[in-house]
Amino acid sequence: MKMKETLIPKPSDKGWITVPKTGGMRVYTYWEDKKTGASVALLDVPKGAKIPVRHRHASNQFMYCIEGSYTYMNPGLTLKKGAFYMNPKGHPHGPTVADSRCLLLEIYDGPHYFELPTFHTKETVGKIADAKRKSKPNASKPRRSKRKA
C-alpha cells in the first residue's frame, strides 16, 4: 500500500486521549504505522502529571520538548524547551513528572512497549511488541545448577 502525504494543520479537539493514572497527560497521535507500531504523537502534560513507574520501551523513543519542563527522575534528566531526548530500545527509565505544563513531541520507531503498562489502556497506548507475552522482557528464568550435591 502506497503512503500519501499527510497534513494536520492543528490537532483536533476530539483527537486527544487522556492517559489514566498520570494526572491528566493527554496524547494526540498524528501518525501510526499499524504494522510496525512506529508513531508520532503530541503529549500535553499538565504541571504535576507523571508516568508513575519505571518502564522500558520495545523500540527507540525520541522526545522533543516544545514547551515546559519534564523530568525523568531516574536517570535524573530534565527536558526543557528545545531539548531532545533519545531512549534506546529496552533501556529502563522513569518515573517522570512535569515540572510545568509541557508540550512534547514523541516518536517511536517501532512498537511502544513489550507489555501493557499499568498506567495505560489499550485505547491510550500504541502497538505492544507481543501482546501474548506474559513474562517480563529480557527476564530470564532461574537456572538450576547441573552440579550434583
PDB file of C-alpha atoms in Angstrom, residues 9-65:
ATOM      1  CA  PRO A   9      -2.926  21.909  10.355  1.00  0.00           C
ATOM      2  CA  LYS A  10      -3.558  21.611  14.107  1.00  0.00           C
ATOM      3  CA  PRO A  11      -4.723  18.840  16.432  1.00  0.00           C
ATOM      4  CA  SER A  12      -8.490  18.379  16.567  1.00  0.00           C
ATOM      5  CA  ASP A  13     -10.108  18.861  19.974  1.00  0.00           C
ATOM      6  CA  LYS A  14     -11.722  15.425  19.552  1.00  0.00           C
ATOM      7  CA  GLY A  15      -8.480  13.547  18.802  1.00  0.00           C
ATOM      8  CA  TRP A  16      -6.931  13.804  22.274  1.00  0.00           C
ATOM      9  CA  ILE A  17      -6.892  10.765  24.578  1.00  0.00           C
ATOM     10  CA  THR A  18      -6.231  11.101  28.316  1.00  0.00           C
ATOM     11  CA  VAL A  19      -3.829   8.538  29.783  1.00  0.00           C
ATOM     12  CA  PRO A  20      -5.237   7.187  33.083  1.00  0.00           C
ATOM     13  CA  LYS A  21      -3.244   7.208  36.323  1.00  0.00           C
ATOM     14  CA  THR A  22      -0.981  10.044  35.101  1.00  0.00           C
ATOM     15  CA  GLY A  23      -2.687  13.143  36.481  1.00  0.00           C
ATOM     16  CA  GLY A  24      -4.106  14.339  33.170  1.00  0.00           C
ATOM     17  CA  MET A  25      -1.495  13.589  30.485  1.00  0.00           C
ATOM     18  CA  ARG A  26      -3.141  13.695  27.041  1.00  0.00           C
ATOM     19  CA  VAL A  27      -1.927  12.130  23.777  1.00  0.00           C
ATOM     20  CA  TYR A  28      -2.721  13.182  20.215  1.00  0.00           C
ATOM     21  CA  THR A  29      -1.424  10.646  17.692  1.00  0.00           C
ATOM     22  CA  TYR A  30      -0.521  12.317  14.413  1.00  0.00           C
ATOM     23  CA  TRP A  31       0.538   9.132  12.654  1.00  0.00           C
ATOM     24  CA  GLU A  32       0.936   5.424  13.408  1.00  0.00           C
ATOM     25  CA  ASP A  33       2.079   2.541  11.244  1.00  0.00           C
ATOM     26  CA  LYS A  34      -0.319  -0.227  12.318  1.00  0.00           C
ATOM     27  CA  LYS A  35       2.069  -2.907  11.031  1.00  0.00           C
ATOM     28  CA  THR A  36       5.288  -1.819  12.780  1.00  0.00           C
ATOM     29  CA  GLY A  37       3.930   0.339  15.603  1.00  0.00           C
ATOM     30  CA  ALA A  38       6.119   3.309  14.656  1.00  0.00           C
ATOM     31  CA  SER A  39       4.352   6.540  15.579  1.00  0.00           C
ATOM     32  CA  VAL A  40       4.461  10.292  16.038  1.00  0.00           C
ATOM     33  CA  ALA A  41       2.387  11.889  18.804  1.00  0.00           C
ATOM     34  CA  LEU A  42       1.978  15.126  20.718  1.00  0.00           C
ATOM     35  CA  LEU A  43       1.820  14.926  24.524  1.00  0.00           C
ATOM     36  CA  ASP A  44       0.075  17.658  26.508  1.00  0.00           C
ATOM     37  CA  VAL A  45       1.216  17.256  30.106  1.00  0.00           C
ATOM     38  CA  PRO A  46      -0.177  19.456  32.898  1.00  0.00           C
ATOM     39  CA  LYS A  47       2.096  20.518  35.756  1.00  0.00           C
ATOM     40  CA  GLY A  48       2.472  17.643  38.227  1.00  0.00           C
ATOM     41  CA  ALA A  49       1.296  14.948  35.817  1.00  0.00           C
ATOM     42  CA  LYS A  50       3.547  11.912  35.721  1.00  0.00           C
ATOM     43  CA  ILE A  51       4.363   8.453  34.497  1.00  0.00           C
ATOM     44  CA  PRO A  52       4.299   6.728  37.894  1.00  0.00           C
ATOM     45  CA  VAL A  53       6.631   3.772  37.326  1.00  0.00           C
ATOM     46  CA  ARG A  54       9.959   2.766  35.870  1.00  0.00           C
ATOM     47  CA  HIS A  55       9.385   1.176  32.452  1.00  0.00           C
ATOM     48  CA  ARG A  56      11.018   0.117  29.177  1.00  0.00           C
ATOM     49  CA  HIS A  57      10.044   0.555  25.554  1.00  0.00           C
ATOM     50  CA  ALA A  58      10.094  -2.074  22.800  1.00  0.00           C
ATOM     51  CA  SER A  59      11.635   0.392  20.330  1.00  0.00           C
ATOM     52  CA  ASN A  60      13.727   3.544  20.334  1.00  0.00           C
ATOM     53  CA  GLN A  61      11.893   6.512  21.851  1.00  0.00           C
ATOM     54  CA  PHE A  62      12.570  10.084  20.739  1.00  0.00           C
ATOM     55  CA  MET A  63      11.212  13.134  22.552  1.00  0.00           C
ATOM     56  CA  TYR A  64      11.414  16.821  21.676  1.00  0.00           C
ATOM     57  CA  CYS A  65      10.282  19.417  24.240  1.00  0.00           C
TER      58      CYS A  65
END
